mmCIF file of N, CA and C in Angstrom:
data_model
loop_
_atom_site.group_PDB
_atom_site.id
_atom_site.type_symbol
_atom_site.label_atom_id
_atom_site.label_comp_id
_atom_site.label_asym_id
_atom_site.label_seq_id
_atom_site.Cartn_x
_atom_site.Cartn_y
_atom_site.Cartn_z
ATOM 1 N N MET A 21 0.838 -1.165 0.000
ATOM 2 C CA MET A 21 0.000 0.000 0.000
ATOM 3 C C MET A 21 0.888 1.234 0.000
ATOM 4 N N SER A 22 0.564 2.180 -0.831
ATOM 5 C CA SER A 22 1.351 3.387 -0.974
ATOM 6 C C SER A 22 1.073 4.339 0.179
ATOM 7 N N SER A 23 2.086 5.098 0.564
ATOM 8 C CA SER A 23 1.884 6.086 1.615
ATOM 9 C C SER A 23 1.513 7.438 1.025
ATOM 10 N N THR A 24 1.449 7.520 -0.295
ATOM 11 C CA THR A 24 1.064 8.757 -0.951
ATOM 12 C C THR A 24 -0.416 9.017 -0.729
ATOM 13 N N SER A 25 -0.750 10.240 -0.389
ATOM 14 C CA SER A 25 -2.144 10.596 -0.152
ATOM 15 C C SER A 25 -2.718 11.229 -1.401
ATOM 16 N N ARG A 26 -3.880 10.759 -1.829
ATOM 17 C CA ARG A 26 -4.575 11.324 -2.967
ATOM 18 C C ARG A 26 -5.895 11.866 -2.475
ATOM 19 N N SER A 27 -6.288 13.017 -2.967
ATOM 20 C CA SER A 27 -7.521 13.634 -2.522
ATOM 21 C C SER A 27 -8.265 14.185 -3.718
ATOM 22 N N SER A 28 -9.593 14.032 -3.710
ATOM 23 C CA SER A 28 -10.397 14.650 -4.758
ATOM 24 C C SER A 28 -11.681 15.160 -4.144
ATOM 25 N N ARG A 29 -12.255 16.184 -4.784
ATOM 26 C CA ARG A 29 -13.484 16.792 -4.283
ATOM 27 C C ARG A 29 -14.417 17.079 -5.440
ATOM 28 N N THR A 30 -15.708 16.883 -5.190
ATOM 29 C CA THR A 30 -16.741 17.364 -6.086
ATOM 30 C C THR A 30 -17.675 18.209 -5.238
ATOM 31 N N GLU A 31 -18.797 18.634 -5.793
ATOM 32 C CA GLU A 31 -19.672 19.546 -5.055
ATOM 33 C C GLU A 31 -20.102 18.990 -3.698
ATOM 34 N N ASN A 32 -20.574 17.743 -3.636
ATOM 35 C CA ASN A 32 -21.071 17.170 -2.380
ATOM 36 C C ASN A 32 -20.254 15.978 -1.904
ATOM 37 N N ASN A 33 -19.168 15.666 -2.562
ATOM 38 C CA ASN A 33 -18.387 14.484 -2.220
ATOM 39 C C ASN A 33 -16.911 14.838 -2.118
ATOM 40 N N SER A 34 -16.194 14.150 -1.249
ATOM 41 C CA SER A 34 -14.742 14.300 -1.191
ATOM 42 C C SER A 34 -14.144 13.033 -0.601
ATOM 43 N N ASP A 35 -12.907 12.792 -0.959
ATOM 44 C CA ASP A 35 -12.177 11.679 -0.354
ATOM 45 C C ASP A 35 -10.801 12.182 0.038
ATOM 46 N N GLU A 36 -10.322 11.702 1.154
ATOM 47 C CA GLU A 36 -9.019 12.098 1.671
ATOM 48 C C GLU A 36 -8.143 10.869 1.819
ATOM 49 N N GLY A 37 -7.106 10.799 1.027
ATOM 50 C CA GLY A 37 -6.115 9.748 1.171
ATOM 51 C C GLY A 37 -6.623 8.344 0.932
ATOM 52 N N LEU A 38 -7.263 8.099 -0.215
ATOM 53 C CA LEU A 38 -7.759 6.745 -0.489
ATOM 54 C C LEU A 38 -6.638 5.715 -0.533
ATOM 55 N N THR A 39 -5.417 6.143 -0.738
ATOM 56 C CA THR A 39 -4.305 5.192 -0.777
ATOM 57 C C THR A 39 -3.629 5.025 0.576
ATOM 58 N N THR A 40 -4.158 5.677 1.627
ATOM 59 C CA THR A 40 -3.600 5.516 2.964
ATOM 60 C C THR A 40 -4.278 4.344 3.673
ATOM 61 N N ALA A 41 -3.783 3.970 4.822
ATOM 62 C CA ALA A 41 -4.340 2.830 5.567
ATOM 63 C C ALA A 41 -5.754 3.103 6.077
ATOM 64 N N ASN A 42 -6.077 4.358 6.408
ATOM 65 C CA ASN A 42 -7.395 4.714 6.942
ATOM 66 C C ASN A 42 -7.971 5.908 6.187
ATOM 67 N N PRO A 43 -8.547 5.666 5.006
ATOM 68 C CA PRO A 43 -9.100 6.775 4.220
ATOM 69 C C PRO A 43 -10.397 7.316 4.814
ATOM 70 N N ILE A 44 -10.723 8.556 4.454
ATOM 71 C CA ILE A 44 -11.970 9.201 4.855
ATOM 72 C C ILE A 44 -12.710 9.567 3.575
ATOM 73 N N LEU A 45 -14.008 9.288 3.540
ATOM 74 C CA LEU A 45 -14.830 9.539 2.364
ATOM 75 C C LEU A 45 -16.081 10.284 2.793
ATOM 76 N N GLN A 46 -16.422 11.369 2.070
ATOM 77 C CA GLN A 46 -17.645 12.103 2.348
ATOM 78 C C GLN A 46 -18.543 12.018 1.125
ATOM 79 N N ILE A 47 -19.783 11.574 1.337
ATOM 80 C CA ILE A 47 -20.794 11.516 0.285
ATOM 81 C C ILE A 47 -21.979 12.333 0.788
ATOM 82 N N GLY A 48 -22.187 13.494 0.198
ATOM 83 C CA GLY A 48 -23.221 14.402 0.685
ATOM 84 C C GLY A 48 -22.897 14.831 2.101
ATOM 85 N N ASN A 49 -23.838 14.656 3.025
ATOM 86 C CA ASN A 49 -23.617 15.006 4.431
ATOM 87 C C ASN A 49 -23.093 13.843 5.255
ATOM 88 N N ASN A 50 -22.893 12.678 4.635
ATOM 89 C CA ASN A 50 -22.425 11.492 5.356
ATOM 90 C C ASN A 50 -20.912 11.360 5.242
ATOM 91 N N VAL A 51 -20.258 11.058 6.370
ATOM 92 C CA VAL A 51 -18.809 10.899 6.410
ATOM 93 C C VAL A 51 -18.504 9.475 6.846
ATOM 94 N N PHE A 52 -17.550 8.849 6.152
ATOM 95 C CA PHE A 52 -17.163 7.473 6.424
ATOM 96 C C PHE A 52 -15.657 7.392 6.615
ATOM 97 N N THR A 53 -15.233 6.500 7.481
ATOM 98 C CA THR A 53 -13.821 6.172 7.614
ATOM 99 C C THR A 53 -13.699 4.680 7.333
ATOM 100 N N GLY A 54 -12.558 4.276 6.842
ATOM 101 C CA GLY A 54 -12.452 2.879 6.458
ATOM 102 C C GLY A 54 -11.059 2.310 6.585
ATOM 103 N N GLU A 55 -10.987 1.036 6.243
ATOM 104 C CA GLU A 55 -9.715 0.333 6.201
ATOM 105 C C GLU A 55 -9.799 -0.742 5.127
ATOM 106 N N TYR A 56 -8.657 -1.042 4.546
ATOM 107 C CA TYR A 56 -8.611 -2.055 3.498
ATOM 108 C C TYR A 56 -8.514 -3.445 4.123
ATOM 109 N N LYS A 57 -9.272 -4.392 3.575
ATOM 110 C CA LYS A 57 -9.270 -5.779 4.050
ATOM 111 C C LYS A 57 -8.969 -6.690 2.867
ATOM 112 N N GLU A 58 -8.223 -7.748 3.121
ATOM 113 C CA GLU A 58 -7.958 -8.754 2.093
ATOM 114 C C GLU A 58 -9.232 -9.558 1.856
ATOM 115 N N THR A 59 -9.471 -9.932 0.623
ATOM 116 C CA THR A 59 -10.651 -10.735 0.301
ATOM 117 C C THR A 59 -10.265 -12.202 0.249
ATOM 118 N N PHE A 60 -11.239 -13.051 0.377
ATOM 119 C CA PHE A 60 -11.033 -14.485 0.214
ATOM 120 C C PHE A 60 -11.214 -14.763 -1.271
ATOM 121 N N GLY A 61 -10.123 -14.970 -1.982
ATOM 122 C CA GLY A 61 -10.202 -15.136 -3.432
ATOM 123 C C GLY A 61 -10.157 -13.780 -4.109
ATOM 124 N N THR A 62 -10.565 -13.750 -5.354
ATOM 125 C CA THR A 62 -10.551 -12.526 -6.147
ATOM 126 C C THR A 62 -11.978 -12.081 -6.423
ATOM 127 N N MET A 63 -12.262 -10.812 -6.202
ATOM 128 C CA MET A 63 -13.575 -10.253 -6.520
ATOM 129 C C MET A 63 -13.522 -9.745 -7.953
ATOM 130 N N MET A 64 -14.542 -10.084 -8.742
ATOM 131 C CA MET A 64 -14.618 -9.621 -10.126
ATOM 132 C C MET A 64 -15.869 -8.771 -10.287
ATOM 133 N N PHE A 65 -15.754 -7.700 -11.079
ATOM 134 C CA PHE A 65 -16.862 -6.774 -11.274
ATOM 135 C C PHE A 65 -17.284 -6.782 -12.728
ATOM 136 N N PHE A 66 -18.609 -6.849 -12.936
ATOM 137 C CA PHE A 66 -19.183 -6.901 -14.266
ATOM 138 C C PHE A 66 -20.254 -5.832 -14.398
ATOM 139 N N ASP A 67 -20.525 -5.451 -15.633
ATOM 140 C CA ASP A 67 -21.584 -4.502 -15.946
ATOM 141 C C ASP A 67 -22.559 -5.183 -16.888
ATOM 142 N N GLU A 68 -23.841 -4.958 -16.668
ATOM 143 C CA GLU A 68 -24.843 -5.560 -17.532
ATOM 144 C C GLU A 68 -24.928 -4.754 -18.823
ATOM 145 N N ASN A 69 -24.719 -5.431 -19.961
ATOM 146 C CA ASN A 69 -24.788 -4.774 -21.265
ATOM 147 C C ASN A 69 -26.232 -4.620 -21.691
ATOM 148 N N ASP A 70 -26.505 -3.563 -22.454
ATOM 149 C CA ASP A 70 -27.863 -3.318 -22.937
ATOM 150 C C ASP A 70 -28.264 -4.299 -24.031
ATOM 151 N N ASP A 71 -27.307 -4.639 -24.878
ATOM 152 C CA ASP A 71 -27.650 -5.539 -25.983
ATOM 153 C C ASP A 71 -27.694 -6.984 -25.494
ATOM 154 N N GLN A 72 -28.785 -7.638 -25.734
ATOM 155 C CA GLN A 72 -28.964 -9.020 -25.309
ATOM 156 C C GLN A 72 -28.368 -9.991 -26.319
ATOM 157 N N GLY A 73 -28.049 -9.517 -27.520
ATOM 158 C CA GLY A 73 -27.524 -10.427 -28.532
ATOM 159 C C GLY A 73 -28.615 -11.352 -29.000
ATOM 160 N N GLN A 74 -28.699 -12.496 -28.398
ATOM 161 C CA GLN A 74 -29.765 -13.440 -28.719
ATOM 162 C C GLN A 74 -30.934 -13.156 -27.790
ATOM 163 N N ASN A 75 -32.104 -13.602 -28.170
ATOM 164 C CA ASN A 75 -33.286 -13.429 -27.309
ATOM 165 C C ASN A 75 -33.196 -14.424 -26.168
ATOM 166 N N SER A 76 -32.395 -14.074 -25.172
ATOM 167 C CA SER A 76 -32.146 -14.961 -24.048
ATOM 168 C C SER A 76 -32.648 -14.313 -22.768
ATOM 169 N N ASP A 77 -33.013 -15.129 -21.802
ATOM 170 C CA ASP A 77 -33.426 -14.612 -20.501
ATOM 171 C C ASP A 77 -32.221 -14.237 -19.647
ATOM 172 N N GLU A 78 -31.033 -14.682 -20.026
ATOM 173 C CA GLU A 78 -29.824 -14.396 -19.269
ATOM 174 C C GLU A 78 -29.250 -13.046 -19.700
ATOM 175 N N PRO A 79 -28.828 -12.206 -18.743
ATOM 176 C CA PRO A 79 -28.258 -10.908 -19.106
ATOM 177 C C PRO A 79 -26.882 -11.070 -19.743
ATOM 178 N N SER A 80 -26.521 -10.129 -20.581
ATOM 179 C CA SER A 80 -25.197 -10.099 -21.193
ATOM 180 C C SER A 80 -24.300 -9.249 -20.295
ATOM 181 N N LEU A 81 -23.187 -9.813 -19.821
ATOM 182 C CA LEU A 81 -22.305 -9.127 -18.884
ATOM 183 C C LEU A 81 -20.981 -8.780 -19.536
ATOM 184 N N GLY A 82 -20.438 -7.619 -19.156
ATOM 185 C CA GLY A 82 -19.123 -7.194 -19.614
ATOM 186 C C GLY A 82 -18.197 -7.034 -18.422
ATOM 187 N N TYR A 83 -16.983 -7.554 -18.537
ATOM 188 C CA TYR A 83 -15.987 -7.489 -17.460
ATOM 189 C C TYR A 83 -15.542 -6.042 -17.255
ATOM 190 N N ILE A 84 -15.461 -5.610 -15.967
ATOM 191 C CA ILE A 84 -14.965 -4.270 -15.638
ATOM 192 C C ILE A 84 -13.557 -4.362 -15.051
ATOM 193 N N CYS A 85 -13.413 -5.082 -13.931
ATOM 194 C CA CYS A 85 -12.106 -5.203 -13.287
ATOM 195 C C CYS A 85 -12.156 -6.291 -12.219
ATOM 196 N N LYS A 86 -11.007 -6.513 -11.561
ATOM 197 C CA LYS A 86 -10.931 -7.473 -10.459
ATOM 198 C C LYS A 86 -10.184 -6.822 -9.301
ATOM 199 N N ALA A 87 -10.358 -7.374 -8.104
ATOM 200 C CA ALA A 87 -9.688 -6.837 -6.921
ATOM 201 C C ALA A 87 -9.412 -7.971 -5.941
ATOM 202 N N ASP A 88 -8.313 -7.842 -5.198
ATOM 203 C CA ASP A 88 -8.011 -8.836 -4.168
ATOM 204 C C ASP A 88 -8.084 -8.248 -2.760
ATOM 205 N N ARG A 89 -8.563 -7.011 -2.683
ATOM 206 C CA ARG A 89 -8.842 -6.396 -1.379
ATOM 207 C C ARG A 89 -10.017 -5.453 -1.546
ATOM 208 N N LYS A 90 -10.649 -5.134 -0.411
ATOM 209 C CA LYS A 90 -11.828 -4.261 -0.446
ATOM 210 C C LYS A 90 -11.678 -3.174 0.601
ATOM 211 N N LEU A 91 -12.362 -2.076 0.383
ATOM 212 C CA LEU A 91 -12.381 -0.979 1.336
ATOM 213 C C LEU A 91 -13.651 -1.102 2.161
ATOM 214 N N GLU A 92 -13.489 -1.388 3.441
ATOM 215 C CA GLU A 92 -14.623 -1.532 4.354
ATOM 216 C C GLU A 92 -14.836 -0.198 5.049
ATOM 217 N N LEU A 93 -16.012 0.410 4.825
ATOM 218 C CA LEU A 93 -16.313 1.735 5.356
ATOM 219 C C LEU A 93 -17.307 1.673 6.503
ATOM 220 N N HIS A 94 -17.157 2.601 7.454
ATOM 221 C CA HIS A 94 -18.065 2.731 8.589
ATOM 222 C C HIS A 94 -18.436 4.202 8.702
ATOM 223 N N ARG A 95 -19.742 4.472 8.865
ATOM 224 C CA ARG A 95 -20.195 5.856 8.981
ATOM 225 C C ARG A 95 -19.792 6.417 10.332
ATOM 226 N N ILE A 96 -19.327 7.650 10.314
ATOM 227 C CA ILE A 96 -18.974 8.334 11.557
ATOM 228 C C ILE A 96 -19.815 9.606 11.666
ATOM 229 N N ILE A 97 -20.067 10.026 12.877
ATOM 230 C CA ILE A 97 -20.826 11.242 13.143
ATOM 231 C C ILE A 97 -19.842 12.304 13.632
ATOM 232 N N LEU A 98 -19.789 13.402 12.927
ATOM 233 C CA LEU A 98 -18.908 14.497 13.320
ATOM 234 C C LEU A 98 -19.706 15.509 14.125
ATOM 235 N N LYS A 99 -19.122 15.947 15.229
ATOM 236 C CA LYS A 99 -19.750 16.958 16.078
ATOM 237 C C LYS A 99 -18.826 18.164 16.134
ATOM 238 N N PRO A 100 -19.389 19.360 16.137
ATOM 239 C CA PRO A 100 -18.531 20.548 16.223
ATOM 240 C C PRO A 100 -17.796 20.591 17.555
ATOM 241 N N LYS A 101 -16.586 21.107 17.510
ATOM 242 C CA LYS A 101 -15.811 21.233 18.741
ATOM 243 C C LYS A 101 -16.417 22.306 19.623
ATOM 244 N N LYS A 102 -16.401 22.053 20.925
ATOM 245 C CA LYS A 102 -16.843 23.068 21.877
ATOM 246 C C LYS A 102 -15.671 24.015 22.097
ATOM 247 N N PRO A 103 -15.945 25.310 22.216
ATOM 248 C CA PRO A 103 -14.837 26.235 22.475
ATOM 249 C C PRO A 103 -14.226 25.955 23.849
ATOM 250 N N LEU A 104 -12.920 26.084 23.920
ATOM 251 C CA LEU A 104 -12.233 25.861 25.196
ATOM 252 C C LEU A 104 -12.554 26.998 26.156
ATOM 253 N N GLU A 105 -12.882 26.631 27.363
ATOM 254 C CA GLU A 105 -13.166 27.640 28.389
ATOM 255 C C GLU A 105 -11.934 27.820 29.252
ATOM 256 N N GLU A 106 -11.703 29.054 29.651
ATOM 257 C CA GLU A 106 -10.601 29.323 30.559
ATOM 258 C C GLU A 106 -10.964 28.825 31.949
ATOM 259 N N PRO A 107 -9.998 28.245 32.677
ATOM 260 C CA PRO A 107 -10.290 27.820 34.050
ATOM 261 C C PRO A 107 -10.703 29.027 34.895
ATOM 262 N N LYS A 108 -11.678 28.811 35.738
ATOM 263 C CA LYS A 108 -12.178 29.905 36.590
ATOM 264 C C LYS A 108 -11.879 29.594 38.056
ATOM 265 N N GLY A 109 -11.577 30.635 38.794
ATOM 266 C CA GLY A 109 -11.334 30.512 40.224
ATOM 267 C C GLY A 109 -12.645 30.403 40.988
ATOM 268 N N LYS A 110 -12.568 30.286 42.297
ATOM 269 C CA LYS A 110 -13.765 30.154 43.132
ATOM 270 C C LYS A 110 -14.672 31.368 43.018
ATOM 271 N N ASP A 111 -14.081 32.531 42.806
ATOM 272 C CA ASP A 111 -14.901 33.738 42.709
ATOM 273 C C ASP A 111 -15.381 34.019 41.283
ATOM 274 N N GLY A 112 -15.115 33.108 40.336
ATOM 275 C CA GLY A 112 -15.592 33.262 38.970
ATOM 276 C C GLY A 112 -14.655 34.018 38.053
ATOM 277 N N THR A 113 -13.518 34.437 38.552
ATOM 278 C CA THR A 113 -12.558 35.160 37.701
ATOM 279 C C THR A 113 -11.649 34.170 36.981
ATOM 280 N N SER A 114 -11.086 34.598 35.873
ATOM 281 C CA SER A 114 -10.188 33.750 35.096
ATOM 282 C C SER A 114 -8.921 33.454 35.868
ATOM 283 N N VAL A 115 -8.413 32.244 35.701
ATOM 284 C CA VAL A 115 -7.185 31.825 36.344
ATOM 285 C C VAL A 115 -6.156 31.595 35.246
ATOM 286 N N THR A 116 -5.017 32.231 35.350
ATOM 287 C CA THR A 116 -3.927 32.006 34.390
ATOM 288 C C THR A 116 -2.741 31.434 35.150
ATOM 289 N N SER A 117 -2.110 30.470 34.512
ATOM 290 C CA SER A 117 -0.958 29.852 35.175
ATOM 291 C C SER A 117 0.292 30.545 34.697
ATOM 292 N N THR A 118 1.220 30.729 35.592
ATOM 293 C CA THR A 118 2.510 31.344 35.264
ATOM 294 C C THR A 118 3.589 30.351 35.573
ATOM 295 N N LYS A 119 4.307 29.944 34.542
ATOM 296 C CA LYS A 119 5.407 28.983 34.734
ATOM 297 C C LYS A 119 6.639 29.520 34.106
#
């Protein structure tokens, strides 16, 4: 796995470092974090072609690609950070440390 980080953005989607060990993906308002997992065997991807060729009930498939690992994503909920408050003394005044 490459340590190079790749990032792309569209209007409602972005991905951060898909080539890193823990990529982050945003689709609309949903944010996901993930990790790559090895698959058992090879996964192959096909696309259903529009032309049936012969009048058959079976769909015509075209090969797209293969993969030996998958990206497993989990949705995360992001919350805004709370502003840091200054420590207050017993009388309610700000306390600053001097070191």
